[in-house]
Amino acid sequence: MKKLIFASKQSLKLKFMPYFKSCLPVIILVFFFAANLNLANAQTFNFDLQGHRGARGLMPENTIPSFLEALKLDVNTLELDVVISKDKKVVVSHEPWFNPSICLDASGNQITEESEKKIRIYEMDYAEILQFDCGSTQNPQFPKQQTQKVAKPLLEDVISTVEAYIKNNNLPKVAYNIEIKSAPKGDDTFHPTIDVFSKLVHKVIKKQLPTERVTIQSFDFRVLKYWNKHYPAFKLSALVSGGDIKNQIDKLGFTPQIYSPSFKYLDQNTVKQAQTMGMKVIPWTVNQKEEMIPLLEWGVDGIITDYPDIGMELKK
């Protein structure tokens, strides 16, 4: 009986061997494509990972806890915004007022949308600004955000805290991408004039950081023109939403080191055009992996994101 079974197995083996040999190229091809599929799913890129307002998707924006969280997530650059207080302090804040979506007033009360622009940081000393809580209220756009009571920090305190954390934890040095928040209609209302604003920011940076680790960005081209003329050693980034790149650079009057558009209006031709003009391309604010990958395949030089934890998965 055993001999019969053995003979049957042998005969089956001989019977199907020609079919196996004929299918071998197909099998190899399937394995090849499967291997490449896994490689594609795990593809990584060299790029500047910038934590938008620190790690806004995970921690209260533009706060020291947010910047420290971004450091833990292997960012190359901390992106942040600055405004000016009445006592001429450089405050880290996206708006020159208190956003009612994320801030409570000095008494812990909700700020209304009708009153937000009346509570101007430029009309308050920093001691008053410290009384506002801009971390306990979760930003409704970011359900993963961890809340905690925290105030808007000074730029100098952000830098000193970040630099100490880097040193104490033996981390690589990061760059700072600092947006000056200004607009022509805001002069002497929401912020000082561009020359005063710029001098205050420059004073803080010069005291604490080497020039090569800082980029100044702005939607307000007056800022970029001022820094290009008075502080030419600094890298500058032109923030734009959409529009024709040539017209934008012509309006600026010089070619900055970085072109930073909304990713929603960016295409591969514009990436190549900007890089041909001598600019790096760093779009904002890209929060989904499926949005990041095409941009990186086009060859963008960096990504600004609220979720550096997602961006770090794509870094080499």
GROMACS .gro file of C-alpha atoms in nm:
model
  316
    1MET     CA    1   0.000   0.000   0.000
    2LYS     CA    2   0.281   0.239   0.092
    3LYS     CA    3   0.456   0.163  -0.235
    4LEU     CA    4   0.138   0.242  -0.426
    5ILE     CA    5   0.095   0.577  -0.249
    6PHE     CA    6   0.458   0.661  -0.314
    7ALA     CA    7   0.417   0.572  -0.678
    8SER     CA    8   0.109   0.794  -0.700
    9LYS     CA    9   0.295   1.090  -0.553
   10GLN     CA   10   0.581   1.040  -0.792
   11SER     CA   11   0.347   1.019  -1.088
   12LEU     CA   12   0.164   1.335  -0.981
   13LYS     CA   13   0.495   1.516  -0.945
   14LEU     CA   14   0.603   1.410  -1.291
   15LYS     CA   15   0.262   1.498  -1.431
   16PHE     CA   16   0.255   1.857  -1.300
   17MET     CA   17   0.626   1.939  -1.339
   18PRO     CA   18   0.590   2.067  -1.698
   19TYR     CA   19   0.304   2.296  -1.587
   20PHE     CA   20   0.514   2.429  -1.297
   21LYS     CA   21   0.804   2.503  -1.530
   22SER     CA   22   0.579   2.682  -1.776
   23CYS     CA   23   0.428   2.893  -1.494
   24LEU     CA   24   0.765   2.979  -1.336
   25PRO     CA   25   0.808   3.313  -1.521
   26VAL     CA   26   0.460   3.417  -1.411
   27ILE     CA   27   0.534   3.324  -1.048
   28ILE     CA   28   0.859   3.522  -1.057
   29LEU     CA   29   0.674   3.820  -1.205
   30VAL     CA   30   0.409   3.808  -0.930
   31PHE     CA   31   0.677   3.804  -0.661
   32PHE     CA   32   0.856   4.094  -0.833
   33PHE     CA   33   0.544   4.311  -0.836
   34ALA     CA   34   0.459   4.217  -0.476
   35ALA     CA   35   0.807   4.319  -0.365
   36ASN     CA   36   0.779   4.649  -0.550
   37LEU     CA   37   0.434   4.710  -0.401
   38ASN     CA   38   0.576   4.671  -0.050
   39LEU     CA   39   0.862   4.902  -0.145
   40ALA     CA   40   0.616   5.164  -0.273
   41ASN     CA   41   0.414   5.141   0.046
   42ALA     CA   42   0.730   5.200   0.247
   43GLN     CA   43   0.880   5.471   0.024
   44THR     CA   44   1.073   5.747   0.196
   45PHE     CA   45   1.216   6.082   0.090
   46ASN     CA   46   1.477   6.337   0.185
   47PHE     CA   47   1.293   6.657   0.277
   48ASP     CA   48   1.267   6.934   0.535
   49LEU     CA   49   0.993   6.827   0.778
   50GLN     CA   50   0.847   7.142   0.934
   51GLY     CA   51   0.618   7.128   1.235
   52HIS     CA   52   0.340   7.383   1.177
   53ARG     CA   53   0.299   7.597   1.490
   54GLY     CA   54   0.496   7.317   1.654
   55ALA     CA   55   0.269   7.013   1.629
   56ARG     CA   56  -0.072   7.178   1.611
   57GLY     CA   57  -0.256   6.856   1.538
   58LEU     CA   58  -0.135   6.708   1.865
   59MET     CA   59  -0.075   6.996   2.110
   60PRO     CA   60  -0.198   7.356   2.157
   61GLU     CA   61  -0.056   7.560   1.871
   62ASN     CA   62   0.239   7.795   1.903
   63THR     CA   63   0.308   7.690   2.262
   64ILE     CA   64   0.623   7.552   2.421
   65PRO     CA   65   0.461   7.207   2.474
   66SER     CA   66   0.376   7.202   2.104
   67PHE     CA   67   0.734   7.281   1.999
   68LEU     CA   68   0.878   7.019   2.233
   69GLU     CA   69   0.635   6.762   2.095
   70ALA     CA   70   0.753   6.846   1.742
   71LEU     CA   71   1.114   6.787   1.848
   72LYS     CA   72   1.020   6.440   1.969
   73LEU     CA   73   0.878   6.371   1.622
   74ASP     CA   74   1.205   6.432   1.440
   75VAL     CA   75   1.120   6.763   1.272
   76ASN     CA   76   1.397   6.951   1.093
   77THR     CA   77   1.230   7.290   1.136
   78LEU     CA   78   0.993   7.455   1.380
   79GLU     CA   79   0.741   7.678   1.203
   80LEU     CA   80   0.589   7.958   1.413
   81ASP     CA   81   0.427   8.302   1.399
   82VAL     CA   82   0.512   8.622   1.584
   83VAL     CA   83   0.331   8.941   1.681
   84ILE     CA   84   0.424   9.237   1.902
   85SER     CA   85   0.290   9.341   2.244
   86LYS     CA   86   0.239   9.693   2.376
   87ASP     CA   87   0.566   9.671   2.572
   88LYS     CA   88   0.750   9.570   2.254
   89LYS     CA   89   0.786   9.201   2.332
   90VAL     CA   90   0.794   8.948   2.048
   91VAL     CA   91   0.505   8.711   2.123
   92VAL     CA   92   0.447   8.377   1.951
   93SER     CA   93   0.092   8.388   1.817
   94HIS     CA   94  -0.080   8.329   1.484
   95GLU     CA   95  -0.322   8.620   1.529
   96PRO     CA   96  -0.252   8.962   1.682
   97TRP     CA   97  -0.556   8.896   1.901
   98PHE     CA   98  -0.696   8.597   2.094
   99ASN     CA   99  -0.861   8.335   1.876
  100PRO     CA  100  -1.193   8.240   2.043
  101SER     CA  101  -1.159   7.883   1.914
  102ILE     CA  102  -0.857   7.818   2.135
  103CYS     CA  103  -0.830   8.093   2.400
  104LEU     CA  104  -1.008   8.188   2.721
  105ASP     CA  105  -0.981   8.539   2.865
  106ALA     CA  106  -0.803   8.637   3.188
  107SER     CA  107  -1.110   8.534   3.391
  108GLY     CA  108  -1.140   8.197   3.218
  109ASN     CA  109  -1.441   8.302   3.011
  110GLN     CA  110  -1.503   8.217   2.647
  111ILE     CA  111  -1.404   8.492   2.403
  112THR     CA  112  -1.669   8.573   2.143
  113GLU     CA  113  -1.605   8.615   1.773
  114GLU     CA  114  -1.756   8.964   1.795
  115SER     CA  115  -1.502   9.074   2.056
  116GLU     CA  116  -1.187   8.887   1.949
  117LYS     CA  117  -1.034   9.164   1.736
  118LYS     CA  118  -1.100   9.419   2.009
  119ILE     CA  119  -0.868   9.231   2.244
  120ARG     CA  120  -0.550   9.328   2.065
  121ILE     CA  121  -0.213   9.194   2.170
  122TYR     CA  122  -0.050   9.513   2.044
  123GLU     CA  123  -0.248   9.708   2.306
  124MET     CA  124  -0.154   9.477   2.596
  125ASP     CA  125   0.165   9.438   2.800
  126TYR     CA  126   0.300   9.085   2.810
  127ALA     CA  127   0.207   9.050   3.178
  128GLU     CA  128  -0.159   9.088   3.071
  129ILE     CA  129  -0.118   8.847   2.781
  130LEU     CA  130   0.009   8.581   3.021
  131GLN     CA  131  -0.329   8.576   3.198
  132PHE     CA  132  -0.504   8.431   2.890
  133ASP     CA  133  -0.531   8.053   2.860
  134CYS     CA  134  -0.472   7.932   2.505
  135GLY     CA  135  -0.443   7.560   2.563
  136SER     CA  136  -0.733   7.432   2.770
  137THR     CA  137  -0.985   7.468   2.487
  138GLN     CA  138  -0.936   7.202   2.222
  139ASN     CA  139  -0.926   7.332   1.867
  140PRO     CA  140  -1.228   7.162   1.706
  141GLN     CA  141  -1.028   7.103   1.387
  142PHE     CA  142  -0.787   6.872   1.570
  143PRO     CA  143  -0.956   6.593   1.769
  144LYS     CA  144  -0.620   6.435   1.863
  145GLN     CA  145  -0.496   6.756   2.024
  146GLN     CA  146  -0.406   6.723   2.392
  147THR     CA  147  -0.525   7.019   2.597
  148GLN     CA  148  -0.351   7.189   2.887
  149LYS     CA  149  -0.353   7.533   3.043
  150VAL     CA  150  -0.081   7.733   2.873
  151ALA     CA  151  -0.015   8.094   2.770
  152LYS     CA  152   0.124   8.247   2.455
  153PRO     CA  153   0.504   8.241   2.496
  154LEU     CA  154   0.770   8.493   2.408
  155LEU     CA  155   0.991   8.411   2.110
  156GLU     CA  156   1.300   8.435   2.331
  157ASP     CA  157   1.153   8.180   2.574
  158VAL     CA  158   1.064   7.941   2.294
  159ILE     CA  159   1.418   7.953   2.158
  160SER     CA  160   1.589   7.916   2.496
  161THR     CA  161   1.363   7.625   2.597
  162VAL     CA  162   1.401   7.444   2.265
  163GLU     CA  163   1.778   7.489   2.261
  164ALA     CA  164   1.808   7.358   2.617
  165TYR     CA  165   1.588   7.057   2.534
  166ILE     CA  166   1.800   6.977   2.228
  167LYS     CA  167   2.120   6.995   2.430
  168ASN     CA  168   1.990   6.793   2.725
  169ASN     CA  169   1.852   6.518   2.501
  170ASN     CA  170   2.143   6.510   2.257
  171LEU     CA  171   1.918   6.589   1.960
  172PRO     CA  172   2.022   6.742   1.627
  173LYS     CA  173   1.981   7.117   1.598
  174VAL     CA  174   1.664   7.240   1.433
  175ALA     CA  175   1.593   7.538   1.212
  176TYR     CA  176   1.331   7.804   1.285
  177ASN     CA  177   1.086   7.926   1.021
  178ILE     CA  178   0.944   8.247   1.169
  179GLU     CA  179   0.643   8.414   1.011
  180ILE     CA  180   0.602   8.784   1.070
  181LYS     CA  181   0.226   8.842   1.091
  182SER     CA  182   0.150   9.176   0.935
  183ALA     CA  183  -0.067   9.341   0.673
  184PRO     CA  184  -0.077   9.699   0.538
  185LYS     CA  185  -0.412   9.770   0.707
  186GLY     CA  186  -0.275   9.650   1.040
  187ASP     CA  187   0.006   9.904   1.075
  188ASP     CA  188  -0.015  10.085   1.411
  189THR     CA  189  -0.340   9.902   1.486
  190PHE     CA  190  -0.257   9.534   1.519
  191HIS     CA  191   0.119   9.567   1.494
  192PRO     CA  192   0.394   9.829   1.460
  193THR     CA  193   0.522   9.946   1.124
  194ILE     CA  194   0.737   9.698   0.931
  195ASP     CA  195   1.069   9.859   1.026
  196VAL     CA  196   0.991   9.854   1.400
  197PHE     CA  197   0.841   9.505   1.382
  198SER     CA  198   1.143   9.369   1.196
  199LYS     CA  199   1.398   9.530   1.426
  200LEU     CA  200   1.234   9.379   1.734
  201VAL     CA  201   1.232   9.031   1.581
  202HIS     CA  202   1.587   9.065   1.452
  203LYS     CA  203   1.712   9.169   1.795
  204VAL     CA  204   1.577   8.851   1.956
  205ILE     CA  205   1.714   8.624   1.685
  206LYS     CA  206   2.057   8.786   1.675
  207LYS     CA  207   2.095   8.739   2.049
  208GLN     CA  208   2.004   8.368   2.049
  209LEU     CA  209   2.057   8.200   1.713
  210PRO     CA  210   2.300   8.189   1.421
  211THR     CA  211   2.159   8.338   1.103
  212GLU     CA  212   2.187   8.015   0.905
  213ARG     CA  213   1.931   7.840   1.126
  214VAL     CA  214   1.656   8.097   1.068
  215THR     CA  215   1.414   8.165   0.783
  216ILE     CA  216   1.186   8.468   0.781
  217GLN     CA  217   0.857   8.414   0.600
  218SER     CA  218   0.558   8.636   0.535
  219PHE     CA  219   0.255   8.690   0.314
  220ASP     CA  220   0.332   9.060   0.350
  221PHE     CA  221   0.592   9.126   0.082
  222ARG     CA  222   0.689   9.451   0.256
  223VAL     CA  223   0.849   9.236   0.526
  224LEU     CA  224   1.052   9.034   0.277
  225LYS     CA  225   1.168   9.350   0.098
  226TYR     CA  226   1.275   9.505   0.428
  227TRP     CA  227   1.473   9.201   0.540
  228ASN     CA  228   1.629   9.157   0.197
  229LYS     CA  229   1.757   9.514   0.215
  230HIS     CA  230   1.855   9.543   0.582
  231TYR     CA  231   1.934   9.183   0.684
  232PRO     CA  232   2.044   9.016   0.359
  233ALA     CA  233   2.214   8.723   0.534
  234PHE     CA  234   1.878   8.572   0.630
  235LYS     CA  235   1.691   8.317   0.420
  236LEU     CA  236   1.352   8.449   0.311
  237SER     CA  237   1.035   8.262   0.220
  238ALA     CA  238   0.752   8.405   0.012
  239LEU     CA  239   0.421   8.280   0.150
  240VAL     CA  240   0.142   8.271  -0.108
  241SER     CA  241  -0.192   8.100  -0.150
  242GLY     CA  242  -0.210   8.047  -0.524
  243GLY     CA  243  -0.143   8.252  -0.833
  244ASP     CA  244   0.118   8.290  -1.105
  245ILE     CA  245   0.467   8.241  -0.968
  246LYS     CA  246   0.636   8.477  -1.215
  247ASN     CA  247   0.396   8.760  -1.135
  248GLN     CA  248   0.445   8.702  -0.764
  249ILE     CA  249   0.824   8.716  -0.784
  250ASP     CA  250   0.808   9.018  -1.014
  251LYS     CA  251   0.590   9.190  -0.754
  252LEU     CA  252   0.838   9.103  -0.481
  253GLY     CA  253   1.123   9.246  -0.684
  254PHE     CA  254   1.383   8.977  -0.607
  255THR     CA  255   1.408   8.600  -0.586
  256PRO     CA  256   1.381   8.467  -0.229
  257GLN     CA  257   1.542   8.144  -0.121
  258ILE     CA  258   1.207   7.972  -0.065
  259TYR     CA  259   0.871   7.968  -0.238
  260SER     CA  260   0.597   7.855   0.002
  261PRO     CA  261   0.250   7.813  -0.154
  262SER     CA  262  -0.064   7.641  -0.033
  263PHE     CA  263  -0.026   7.279  -0.144
  264LYS     CA  264  -0.381   7.290  -0.279
  265TYR     CA  265  -0.274   7.518  -0.565
  266LEU     CA  266   0.059   7.353  -0.637
  267ASP     CA  267   0.140   7.134  -0.938
  268GLN     CA  268   0.451   6.963  -1.067
  269ASN     CA  269   0.521   7.228  -1.331
  270THR     CA  270   0.519   7.504  -1.069
  271VAL     CA  271   0.759   7.304  -0.851
  272LYS     CA  272   1.001   7.270  -1.142
  273GLN     CA  273   0.957   7.635  -1.241
  274ALA     CA  274   1.032   7.761  -0.890
  275GLN     CA  275   1.338   7.538  -0.857
  276THR     CA  276   1.462   7.648  -1.199
  277MET     CA  277   1.433   8.006  -1.073
  278GLY     CA  278   1.662   7.913  -0.783
  279MET     CA  279   1.404   7.868  -0.506
  280LYS     CA  280   1.328   7.576  -0.281
  281VAL     CA  281   0.961   7.478  -0.267
  282ILE     CA  282   0.802   7.418   0.075
  283PRO     CA  283   0.420   7.401   0.062
  284TRP     CA  284   0.178   7.446   0.351
  285THR     CA  285  -0.020   7.295   0.533
  286VAL     CA  286  -0.016   6.927   0.432
  287ASN     CA  287  -0.182   6.694   0.683
  288GLN     CA  288  -0.259   6.368   0.502
  289LYS     CA  289  -0.003   6.111   0.390
  290GLU     CA  290  -0.185   6.066   0.059
  291GLU     CA  291  -0.140   6.442   0.003
  292MET     CA  292   0.226   6.440   0.104
  293ILE     CA  293   0.345   6.158  -0.121
  294PRO     CA  294   0.259   6.317  -0.461
  295LEU     CA  295   0.422   6.644  -0.352
  296LEU     CA  296   0.738   6.461  -0.247
  297GLU     CA  297   0.737   6.265  -0.573
  298TRP     CA  298   0.724   6.598  -0.757
  299GLY     CA  299   1.041   6.692  -0.572
  300VAL     CA  300   0.931   6.955  -0.320
  301ASP     CA  301   1.208   7.044  -0.076
  302GLY     CA  302   0.998   7.039   0.238
  303ILE     CA  303   0.654   6.994   0.390
  304ILE     CA  304   0.484   7.212   0.652
  305THR     CA  305   0.238   7.002   0.851
  306ASP     CA  306   0.023   7.006   1.164
  307TYR     CA  307   0.104   6.636   1.201
  308PRO     CA  308   0.481   6.581   1.203
  309ASP     CA  309   0.408   6.229   1.332
  310ILE     CA  310   0.265   6.151   0.987
  311GLY     CA  311   0.544   6.332   0.804
  312MET     CA  312   0.818   6.145   0.991
  313GLU     CA  313   0.690   5.815   0.848
  314LEU     CA  314   0.800   5.937   0.502
  315LYS     CA  315   1.147   6.058   0.601
  316LYS     CA  316   1.466   5.874   0.519
   0.00000   0.00000   0.00000
